[in-house]
XYZ file of C-alpha atoms in Angstrom:
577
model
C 44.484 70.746 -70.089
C 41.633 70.598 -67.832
C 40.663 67.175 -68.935
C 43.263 65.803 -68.326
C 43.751 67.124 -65.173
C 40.238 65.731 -64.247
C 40.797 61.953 -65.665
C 44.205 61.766 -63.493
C 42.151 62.203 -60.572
C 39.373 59.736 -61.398
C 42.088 57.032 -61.926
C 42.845 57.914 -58.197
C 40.157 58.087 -56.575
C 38.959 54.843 -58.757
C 41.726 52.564 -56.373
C 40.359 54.240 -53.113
C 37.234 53.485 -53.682
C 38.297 49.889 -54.295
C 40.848 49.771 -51.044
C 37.550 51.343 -49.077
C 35.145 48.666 -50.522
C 38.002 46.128 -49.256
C 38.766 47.237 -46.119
C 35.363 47.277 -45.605
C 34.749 43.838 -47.009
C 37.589 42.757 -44.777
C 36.472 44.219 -41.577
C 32.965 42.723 -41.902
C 34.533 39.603 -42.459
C 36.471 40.261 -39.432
C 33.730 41.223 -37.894
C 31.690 37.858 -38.643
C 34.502 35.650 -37.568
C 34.693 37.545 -34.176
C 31.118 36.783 -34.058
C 31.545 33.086 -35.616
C 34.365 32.883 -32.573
C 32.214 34.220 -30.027
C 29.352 32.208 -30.765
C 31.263 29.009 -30.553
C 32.958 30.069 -27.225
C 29.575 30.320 -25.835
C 28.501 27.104 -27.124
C 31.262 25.642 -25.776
C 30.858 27.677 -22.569
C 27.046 26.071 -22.744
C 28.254 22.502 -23.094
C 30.044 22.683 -20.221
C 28.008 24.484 -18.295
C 25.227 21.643 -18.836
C 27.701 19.115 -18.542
C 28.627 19.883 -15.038
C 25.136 19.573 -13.539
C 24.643 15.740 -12.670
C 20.869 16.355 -10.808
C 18.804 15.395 -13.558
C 16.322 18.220 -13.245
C 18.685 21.164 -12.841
C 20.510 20.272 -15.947
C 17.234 20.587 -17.651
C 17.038 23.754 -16.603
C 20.384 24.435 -17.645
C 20.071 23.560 -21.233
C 16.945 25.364 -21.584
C 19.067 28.566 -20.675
C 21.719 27.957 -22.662
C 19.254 26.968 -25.801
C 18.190 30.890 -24.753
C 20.854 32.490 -24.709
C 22.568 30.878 -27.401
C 19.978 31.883 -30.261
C 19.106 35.032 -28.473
C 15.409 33.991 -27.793
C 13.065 35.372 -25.939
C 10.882 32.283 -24.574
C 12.596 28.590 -24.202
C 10.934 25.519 -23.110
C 12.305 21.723 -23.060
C 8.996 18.787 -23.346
C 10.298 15.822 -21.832
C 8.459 12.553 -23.498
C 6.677 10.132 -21.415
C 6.875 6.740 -21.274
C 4.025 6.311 -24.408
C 5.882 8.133 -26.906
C 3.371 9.842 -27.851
C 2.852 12.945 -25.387
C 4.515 15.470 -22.973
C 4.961 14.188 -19.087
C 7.386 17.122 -18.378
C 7.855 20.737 -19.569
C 10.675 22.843 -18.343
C 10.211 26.993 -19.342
C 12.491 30.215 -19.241
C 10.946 33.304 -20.262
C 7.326 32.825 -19.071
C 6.693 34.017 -15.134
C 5.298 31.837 -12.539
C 2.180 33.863 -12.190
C 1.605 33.688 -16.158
C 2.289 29.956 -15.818
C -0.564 29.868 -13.363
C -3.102 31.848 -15.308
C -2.450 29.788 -18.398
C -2.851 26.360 -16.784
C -1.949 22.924 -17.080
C 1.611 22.137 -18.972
C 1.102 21.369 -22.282
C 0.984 17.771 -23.602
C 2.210 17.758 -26.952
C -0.832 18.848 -29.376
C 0.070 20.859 -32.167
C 3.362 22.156 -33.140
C 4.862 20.404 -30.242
C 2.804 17.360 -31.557
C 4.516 17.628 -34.570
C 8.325 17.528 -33.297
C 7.231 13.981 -31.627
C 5.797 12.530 -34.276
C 8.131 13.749 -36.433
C 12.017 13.932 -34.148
C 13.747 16.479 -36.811
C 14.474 20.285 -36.948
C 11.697 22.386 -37.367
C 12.157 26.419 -38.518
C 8.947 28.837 -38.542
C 8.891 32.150 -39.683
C 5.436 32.038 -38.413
C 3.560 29.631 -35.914
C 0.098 30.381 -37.033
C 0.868 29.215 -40.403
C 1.504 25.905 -39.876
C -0.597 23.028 -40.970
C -0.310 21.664 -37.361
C -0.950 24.882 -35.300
C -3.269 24.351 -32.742
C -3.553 27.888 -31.331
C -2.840 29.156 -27.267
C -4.711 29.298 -24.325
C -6.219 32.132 -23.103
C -3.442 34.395 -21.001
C -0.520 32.739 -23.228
C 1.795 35.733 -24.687
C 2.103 35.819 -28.447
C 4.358 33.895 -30.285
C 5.509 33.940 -33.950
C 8.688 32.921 -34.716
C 10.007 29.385 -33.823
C 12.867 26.684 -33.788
C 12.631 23.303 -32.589
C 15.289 20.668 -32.237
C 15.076 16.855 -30.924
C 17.359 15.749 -28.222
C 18.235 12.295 -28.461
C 19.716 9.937 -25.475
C 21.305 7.289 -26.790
C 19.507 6.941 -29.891
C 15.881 7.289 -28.125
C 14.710 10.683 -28.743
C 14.193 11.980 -24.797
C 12.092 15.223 -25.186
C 12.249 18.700 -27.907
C 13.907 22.072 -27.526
C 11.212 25.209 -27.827
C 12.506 28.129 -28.994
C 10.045 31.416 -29.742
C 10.060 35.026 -30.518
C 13.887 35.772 -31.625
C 15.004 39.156 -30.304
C 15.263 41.674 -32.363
C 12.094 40.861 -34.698
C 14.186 38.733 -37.100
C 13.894 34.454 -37.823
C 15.795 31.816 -36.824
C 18.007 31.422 -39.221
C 20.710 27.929 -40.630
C 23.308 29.418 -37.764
C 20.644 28.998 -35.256
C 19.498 25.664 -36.437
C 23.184 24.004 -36.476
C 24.219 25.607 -32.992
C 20.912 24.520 -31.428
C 21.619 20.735 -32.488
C 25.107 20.792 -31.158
C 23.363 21.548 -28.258
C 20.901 18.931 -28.267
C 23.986 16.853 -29.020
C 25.691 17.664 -25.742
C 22.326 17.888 -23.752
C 21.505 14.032 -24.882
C 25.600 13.225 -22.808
C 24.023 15.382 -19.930
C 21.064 13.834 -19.345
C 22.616 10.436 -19.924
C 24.872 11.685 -17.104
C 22.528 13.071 -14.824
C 19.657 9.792 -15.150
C 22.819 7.317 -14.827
C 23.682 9.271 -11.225
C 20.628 9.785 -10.627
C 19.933 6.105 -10.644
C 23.451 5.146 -9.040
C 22.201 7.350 -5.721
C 18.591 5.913 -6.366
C 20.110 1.949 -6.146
C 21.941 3.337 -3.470
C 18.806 4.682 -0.954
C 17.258 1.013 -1.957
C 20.119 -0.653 -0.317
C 19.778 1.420 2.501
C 16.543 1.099 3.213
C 16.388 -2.872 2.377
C 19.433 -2.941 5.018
C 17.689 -1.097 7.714
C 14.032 -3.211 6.787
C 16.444 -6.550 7.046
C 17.911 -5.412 10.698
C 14.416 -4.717 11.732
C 13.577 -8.510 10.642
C 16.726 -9.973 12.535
C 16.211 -8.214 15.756
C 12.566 -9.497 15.823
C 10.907 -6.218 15.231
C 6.763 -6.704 15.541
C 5.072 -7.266 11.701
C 3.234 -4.044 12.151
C 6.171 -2.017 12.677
C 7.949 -3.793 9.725
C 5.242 -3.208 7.195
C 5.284 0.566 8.449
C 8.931 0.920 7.339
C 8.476 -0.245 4.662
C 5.738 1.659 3.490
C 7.187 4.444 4.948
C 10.472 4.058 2.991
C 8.855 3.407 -0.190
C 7.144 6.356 0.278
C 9.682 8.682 0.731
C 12.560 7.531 -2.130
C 9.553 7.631 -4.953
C 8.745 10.955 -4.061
C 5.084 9.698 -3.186
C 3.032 11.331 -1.376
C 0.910 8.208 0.021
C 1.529 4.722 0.972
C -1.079 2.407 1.601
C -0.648 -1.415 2.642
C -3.683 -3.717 2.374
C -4.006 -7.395 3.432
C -6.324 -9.848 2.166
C -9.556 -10.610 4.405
C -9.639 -14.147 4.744
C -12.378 -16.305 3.129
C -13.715 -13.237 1.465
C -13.302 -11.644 -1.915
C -12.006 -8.012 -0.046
C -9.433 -6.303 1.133
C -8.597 -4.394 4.004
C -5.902 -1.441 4.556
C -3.837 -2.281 7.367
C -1.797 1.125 6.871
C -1.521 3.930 5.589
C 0.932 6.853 5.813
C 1.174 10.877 4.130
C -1.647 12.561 2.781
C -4.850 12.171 4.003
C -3.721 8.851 5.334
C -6.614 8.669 8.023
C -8.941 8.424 5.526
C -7.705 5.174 3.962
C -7.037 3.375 7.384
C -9.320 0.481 8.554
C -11.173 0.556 5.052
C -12.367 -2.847 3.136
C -12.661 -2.658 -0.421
C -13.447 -5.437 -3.136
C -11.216 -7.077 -5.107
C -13.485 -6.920 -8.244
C -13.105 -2.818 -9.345
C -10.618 -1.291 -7.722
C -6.900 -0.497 -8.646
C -5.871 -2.199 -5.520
C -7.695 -5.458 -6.271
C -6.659 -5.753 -9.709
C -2.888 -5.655 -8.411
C -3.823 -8.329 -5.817
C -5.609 -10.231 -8.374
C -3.520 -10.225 -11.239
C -0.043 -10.349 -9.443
C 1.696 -7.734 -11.274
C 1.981 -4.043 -10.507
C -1.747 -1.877 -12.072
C -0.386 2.266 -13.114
C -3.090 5.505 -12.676
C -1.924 8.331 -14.305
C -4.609 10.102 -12.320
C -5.773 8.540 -9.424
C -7.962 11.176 -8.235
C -10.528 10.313 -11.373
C -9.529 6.611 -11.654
C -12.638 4.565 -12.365
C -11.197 1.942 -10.695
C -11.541 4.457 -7.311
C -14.932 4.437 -6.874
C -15.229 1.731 -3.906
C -14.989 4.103 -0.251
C -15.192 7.733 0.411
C -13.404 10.220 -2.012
C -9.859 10.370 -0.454
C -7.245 10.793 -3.078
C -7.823 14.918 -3.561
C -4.630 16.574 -4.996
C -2.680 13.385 -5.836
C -2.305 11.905 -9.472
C 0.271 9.516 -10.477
C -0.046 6.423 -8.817
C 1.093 2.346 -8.563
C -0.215 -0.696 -6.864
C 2.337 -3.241 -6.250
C 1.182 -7.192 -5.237
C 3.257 -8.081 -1.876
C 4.371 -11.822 -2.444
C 6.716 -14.221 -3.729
C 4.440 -15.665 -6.365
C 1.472 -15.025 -8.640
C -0.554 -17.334 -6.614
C 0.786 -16.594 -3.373
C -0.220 -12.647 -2.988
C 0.003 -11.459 0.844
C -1.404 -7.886 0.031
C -0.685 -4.648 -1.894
C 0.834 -1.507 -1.036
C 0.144 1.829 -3.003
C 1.775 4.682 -3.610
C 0.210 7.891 -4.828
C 2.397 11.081 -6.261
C 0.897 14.488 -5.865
C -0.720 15.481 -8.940
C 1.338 17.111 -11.653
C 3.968 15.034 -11.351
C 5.844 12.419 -12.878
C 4.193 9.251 -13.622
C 6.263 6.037 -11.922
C 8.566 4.747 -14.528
C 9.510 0.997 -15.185
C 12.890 1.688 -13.936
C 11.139 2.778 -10.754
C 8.967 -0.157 -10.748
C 12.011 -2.652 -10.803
C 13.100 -1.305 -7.238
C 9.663 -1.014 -6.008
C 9.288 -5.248 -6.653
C 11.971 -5.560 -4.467
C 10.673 -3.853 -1.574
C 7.648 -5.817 -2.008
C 9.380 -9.249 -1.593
C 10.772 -7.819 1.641
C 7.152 -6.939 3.066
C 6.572 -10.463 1.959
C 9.512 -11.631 3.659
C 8.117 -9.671 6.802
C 4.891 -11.484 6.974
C 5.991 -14.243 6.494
C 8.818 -14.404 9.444
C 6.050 -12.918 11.492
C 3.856 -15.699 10.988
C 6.639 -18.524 11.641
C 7.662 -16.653 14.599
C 4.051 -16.687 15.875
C 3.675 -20.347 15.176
C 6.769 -20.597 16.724
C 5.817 -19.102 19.349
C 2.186 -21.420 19.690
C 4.426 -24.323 19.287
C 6.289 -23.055 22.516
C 3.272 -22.220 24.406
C 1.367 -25.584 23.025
C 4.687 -27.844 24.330
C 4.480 -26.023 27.698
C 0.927 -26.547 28.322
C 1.211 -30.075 27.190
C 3.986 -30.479 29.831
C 1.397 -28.952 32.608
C -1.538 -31.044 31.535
C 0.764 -34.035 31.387
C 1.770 -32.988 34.813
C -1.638 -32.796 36.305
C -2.608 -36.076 34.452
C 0.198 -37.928 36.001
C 0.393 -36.525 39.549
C -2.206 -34.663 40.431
C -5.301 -36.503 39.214
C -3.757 -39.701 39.976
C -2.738 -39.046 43.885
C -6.092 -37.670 44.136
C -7.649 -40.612 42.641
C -5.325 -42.492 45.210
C -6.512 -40.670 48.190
C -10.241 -41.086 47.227
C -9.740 -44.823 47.192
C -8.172 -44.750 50.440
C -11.089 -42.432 51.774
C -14.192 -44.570 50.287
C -12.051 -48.213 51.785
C -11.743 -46.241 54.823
C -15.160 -45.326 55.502
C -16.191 -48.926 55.546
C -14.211 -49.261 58.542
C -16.157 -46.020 60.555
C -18.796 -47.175 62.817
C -20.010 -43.437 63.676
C -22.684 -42.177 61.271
C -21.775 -38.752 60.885
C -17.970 -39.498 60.482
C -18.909 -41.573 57.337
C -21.140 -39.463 56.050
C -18.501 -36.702 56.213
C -15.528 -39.024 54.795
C -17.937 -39.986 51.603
C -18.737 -35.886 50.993
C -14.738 -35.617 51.067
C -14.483 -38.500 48.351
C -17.110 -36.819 46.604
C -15.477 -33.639 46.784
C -12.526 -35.347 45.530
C -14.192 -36.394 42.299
C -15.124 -33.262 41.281
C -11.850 -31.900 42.179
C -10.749 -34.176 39.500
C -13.308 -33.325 36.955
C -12.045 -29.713 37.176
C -8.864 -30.411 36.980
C -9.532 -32.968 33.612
C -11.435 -30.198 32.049
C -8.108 -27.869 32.808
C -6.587 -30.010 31.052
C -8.366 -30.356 28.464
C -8.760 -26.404 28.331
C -4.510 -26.449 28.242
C -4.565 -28.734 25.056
C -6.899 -26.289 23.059
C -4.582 -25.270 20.031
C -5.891 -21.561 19.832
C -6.032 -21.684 15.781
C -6.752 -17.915 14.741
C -8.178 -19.600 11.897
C -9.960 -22.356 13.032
C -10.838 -21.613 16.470
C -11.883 -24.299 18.794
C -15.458 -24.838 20.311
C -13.769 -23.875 23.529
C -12.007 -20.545 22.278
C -15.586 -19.645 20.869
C -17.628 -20.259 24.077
C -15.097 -18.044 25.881
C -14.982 -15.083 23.243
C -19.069 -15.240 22.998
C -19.441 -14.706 27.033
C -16.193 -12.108 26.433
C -18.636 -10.140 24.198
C -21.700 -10.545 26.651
C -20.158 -9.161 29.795
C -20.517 -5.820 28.464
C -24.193 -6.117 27.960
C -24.652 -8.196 31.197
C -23.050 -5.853 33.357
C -21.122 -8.935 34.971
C -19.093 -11.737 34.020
C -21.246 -15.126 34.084
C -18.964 -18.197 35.752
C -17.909 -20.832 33.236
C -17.437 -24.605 33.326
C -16.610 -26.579 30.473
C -15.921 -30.646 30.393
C -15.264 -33.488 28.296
C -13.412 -33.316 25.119
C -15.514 -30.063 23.402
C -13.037 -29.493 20.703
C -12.676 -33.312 19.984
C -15.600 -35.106 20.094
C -18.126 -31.634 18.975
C -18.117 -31.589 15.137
C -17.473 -27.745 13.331
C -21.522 -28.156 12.096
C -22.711 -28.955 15.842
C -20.496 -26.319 17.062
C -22.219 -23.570 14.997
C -25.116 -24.383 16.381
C -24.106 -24.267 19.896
C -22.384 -21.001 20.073
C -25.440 -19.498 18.497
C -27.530 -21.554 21.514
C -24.867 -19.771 24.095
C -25.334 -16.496 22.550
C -28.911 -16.223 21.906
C -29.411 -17.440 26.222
C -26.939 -14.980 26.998
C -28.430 -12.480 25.001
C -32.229 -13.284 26.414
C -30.349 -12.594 30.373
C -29.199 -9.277 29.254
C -32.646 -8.209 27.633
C -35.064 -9.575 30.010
C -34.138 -11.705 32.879
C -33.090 -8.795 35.268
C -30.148 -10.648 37.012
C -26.887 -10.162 38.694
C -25.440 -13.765 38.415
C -25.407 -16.671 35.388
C -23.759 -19.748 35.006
C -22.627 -21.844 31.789
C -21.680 -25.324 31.804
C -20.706 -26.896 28.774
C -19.667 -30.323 28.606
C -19.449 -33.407 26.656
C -19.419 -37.397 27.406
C -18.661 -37.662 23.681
C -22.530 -39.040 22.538
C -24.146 -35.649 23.359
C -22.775 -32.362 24.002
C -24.737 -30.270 26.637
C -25.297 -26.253 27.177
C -26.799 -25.227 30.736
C -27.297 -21.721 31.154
C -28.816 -20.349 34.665
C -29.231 -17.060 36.249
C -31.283 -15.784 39.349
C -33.343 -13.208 37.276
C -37.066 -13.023 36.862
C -37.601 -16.040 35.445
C -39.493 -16.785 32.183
C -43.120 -14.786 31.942
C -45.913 -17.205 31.207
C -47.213 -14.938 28.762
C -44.057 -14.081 26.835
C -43.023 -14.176 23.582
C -41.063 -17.757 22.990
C -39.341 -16.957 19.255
C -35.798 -17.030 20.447
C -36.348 -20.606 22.583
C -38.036 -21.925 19.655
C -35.329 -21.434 17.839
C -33.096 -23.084 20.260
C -35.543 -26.139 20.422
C -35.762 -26.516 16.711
C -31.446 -26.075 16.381
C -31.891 -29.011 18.935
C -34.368 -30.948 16.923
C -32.170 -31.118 14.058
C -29.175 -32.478 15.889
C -31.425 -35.386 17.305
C -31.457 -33.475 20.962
C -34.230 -31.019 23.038
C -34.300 -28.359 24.795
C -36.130 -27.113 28.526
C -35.907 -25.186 30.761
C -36.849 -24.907 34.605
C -37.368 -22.571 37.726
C -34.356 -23.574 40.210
C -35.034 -23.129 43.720
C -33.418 -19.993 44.274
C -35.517 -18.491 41.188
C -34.293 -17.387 38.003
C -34.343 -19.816 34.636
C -31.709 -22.921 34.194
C -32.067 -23.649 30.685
C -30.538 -26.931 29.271
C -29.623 -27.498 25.481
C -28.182 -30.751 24.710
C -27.792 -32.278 20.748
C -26.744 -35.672 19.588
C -23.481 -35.832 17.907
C -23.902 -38.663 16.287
C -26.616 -38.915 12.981
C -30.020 -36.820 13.601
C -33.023 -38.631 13.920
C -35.205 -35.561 12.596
């Protein structure tokens, strides 16, 4: 009776326990889908929320915290790949502290495990970093890290950087789950970023235009070169995030370059330098036509020409300012601030623009200035032609009248004074030929004339002299005086001005230069001490032998007032010595 008693019960407890063991099964099933259903919800949640951002950088940032939060991890980080393919340019972190960041260093490049996701763009679950064939260890301050699941991102089919997850809460692995939700992720990061870079350059084509507008107004309105070439550095500077811009120009008939701006960091210490073409970054960009990269301009070898001035910048680009290859007006630079991005090709493209408008610049400025010569050239032409005409000519007319005149004048003194009035008359005329002579110079920058020179070389004497020597100059100087001849008699000019200043003691000098178009002639006289008997002779010898070679001489005499008048004179026809 008991027995059977006891089996009855069994048999019911026996279906219990099976209804428990369902229910239960049931509930954790439950269970799982709620957490199946929650888990998608915030993935979904995630892609959105990354899918919203369109500045490039914060949606970085974004997916990193999602990537986080989505596998419950404790440290994230997203390696964007640079431009080689084969390292790190940027690395975006959640977990780690600024301060850690700091005491660990530099941003990794992509040795090691992080290595291993470029090399190789698929999944990658670790129970256990250390293990790894590919491990290459931490730095020194870095917190400990086991765990780990990395997943490419792709952007249209170009794999744009890795997700880093480490150190699952909880002390358990990444598991499958983990794996697949991460590269849905990665899926909807690769549409964010393409997102964010395609606004990002949409805004960045849009500054360009801007800029070009306001650098094309500036040209119109007849802005100065100077102040063009400043915008545009300036501009450039500012919409590649640089933190330097330096313009150089070629120095002409020389292999070197000078900087004829510079703007940003430590600008004053690039301003008014000349560096060779041969060895620097700058040069090579001049020399080749095409833009020359640093990634570290600080420690470029190709830096080494000036005094250090690149301290705390890194990335850098030299762009060649012209239309052509062989037609390169100069080179502008711009320097980042180190730890930043290197300049991209897409960044480039923009940057070649800009250049052809500094091109542009230049070369408006320098058809407005020969404009401009042309102007001042026809007007003096006008003037001269004036004088020739009228002046010289009713002068000539009066003198005439004057010397037929004076054969009619009986009284001695009357004639005497009539022929010192015709006389006076002539040499009124001489001054006003060499005026006119002096009106037809063409001012070349580049090819000065004899004239221009003479002037500039008693310019730069006054200073030393203490006064400014009177100047006469006749005959056609920059016609009939040969470049060769010239030389030679600007260094006569100079070295006789030079001689006043150091020795002569005077207050007064006069230079007459003058041509009849066989000879040209240099007199130089002042009312100083006069030449020593006894003194040294090496700078007149030098004179006398310049003189020898051009077929001429060279002497000098006391005037009656005292002082030295020294006379130069060369052939300029062929030598005779």
């Amino acid at each position: 009776m008991g027995s059977s008693e006891e089996s009855g019960e069994a048999r019911v407890r026996l279906p219990q326990l099976r209804l428990d063991e369902l229910l239960e099964e049931l509930q954790a099933r439950l269970d799982a889908a709620r957490g199946t259903r929650d888990r998608v919800h915030s993935l979904l949640e995630a892609v959105l929320s990354v899918g919203r951002e369109l500045d490039l950088e914060q949606a970085l940032h974004s997916i990193v915290e999602a990537a986080a939060t989505l596998v419950d991890a404790e440290y994230a980080a997203l390696g964007v790949i640079g431009p080689d393919g084969r390292r790190l340019s940027a690395f975006h972190t959640v977990g780690v502290g600024e301060e850690v960041i700091a005491r660990i260093g530099p941003y990794p490049e992509g040795h090691g495990i992080l290595g291993e996701l470029i090399r190789n763009p698929e999944p990658l679950r670790l129970p256990k970093l250390s293990e790894h064939p590919a491990s290459y260890g931490f730095p020194a301050h870095h917190p400990p890290m086991n765990t780990f699941l990395g997943v490419p991102i792709r952007v249209r089919d170009q794999v744009f950087g890795n997700l880093y997850l480490t150190e699952k809460r909880g002390g358990g692995e990444f598991d499958e789950e983990d794996e697949s939700v991460l590269s849905t992720l990665a899926v909807a990061a690769g549409v964010a970023i393409d997102n964010a870079r395609l606004y990002e350059e949409s805004r960045l084509r849009e500054r360009w235009l801007r800029a070009t507008a306001e650098i094309t107004r500036g040209l119109m309105s007849g802005a100065a070169q100077a102040d063009v070439l400043k915008l545009i550095a300036e501009r450039a500077r500012e919409i590649t995030g640089a933190a330097l811009a330096v313009m150089s120009t070629p120095v002409k008939g020389t292999d070197t370059l000078t900087v004829e701006l510079a703007t940003g960091l430590q600008a004053e210490a690039h301003r008014g330098l000349v560096l060779p073409v041969e060895g620097t970054l700058t040069g090579e960009a001049f020399a080749g036509g095409a833009p020359v990269s640093s990634r570290d301009v600080a420690h470029d070898p190709r830096i080494t020409a000036g005094p250090p001035r690149f301290a705390g910048l890194g990335p850098a680009v030299a762009v060649p300012i012209g239309a052509s290859d062989d037609h390169v007006q100069g080179v502008v630079l711009l320097a980042r601030e180190a730890g930043t991005t290197d300049f991209s090709e897409k960044e480039l493209e923009p940057l070649r623009g800009f250049a052809a408008q500094a091109s542009l610049a230049m070369e408006l400025a320098e058809r407005r200035q020969d404009a401009e010569q042309i102007a001042l050239l026809e007007d003096r032409d006008r003037i001269a032609r004036d004088l020739h005409d009228l002046a010289i000519q009713r002068l000539f007319a009066t003198g005439m009248t004057l010397q037929s005149a004076g054969r009619f004048i009986d009284h001695t003194g009357a004639k005497e004074r009539v022929l010192r009035a015709v006389d006076d008359l002539d040499e009124t005329i001489r001054i006003i030929r060499s005026t006119i002579f002096g009106l037809r110079l063409r001012g070349d920058d580049e090819t000065p004339g004899l004239r221009a020179r003479a002037v500039r070389v008693v310019g730069e004497a006054t200073p030393v002299l203490g006064f400014a020597p009177s100047v006469r100059m006749e005959g056609l100087l920059d016609t009939h005086v040969p470049k060769e001849t010239a030389d030679h008699v600007v260094a006569v000019l100079s070295e006789s001005l030079t001689n006043i200043a150091r020795h002569a003691h005077a207050d007064h000098a006069e230079v007459v230069l003058e041509t009849d178009g066989r000879t040209v002639r240099v007199v130089v006289t002042d009312n100083g001490v006069g030449i020593p008997p006894e003194g040294r002779r090496s700078g007149l010898a030098n004179m006398a032998e310049r003189a020898r070679k051009l077929g001429g001489d060279l002497e000098w005499t006391t005037p009656d007032g005292g002082g030295t008048r020294l006379v130069w004179q060369a052939a300029l026809g062929p030598s005779e010595g």
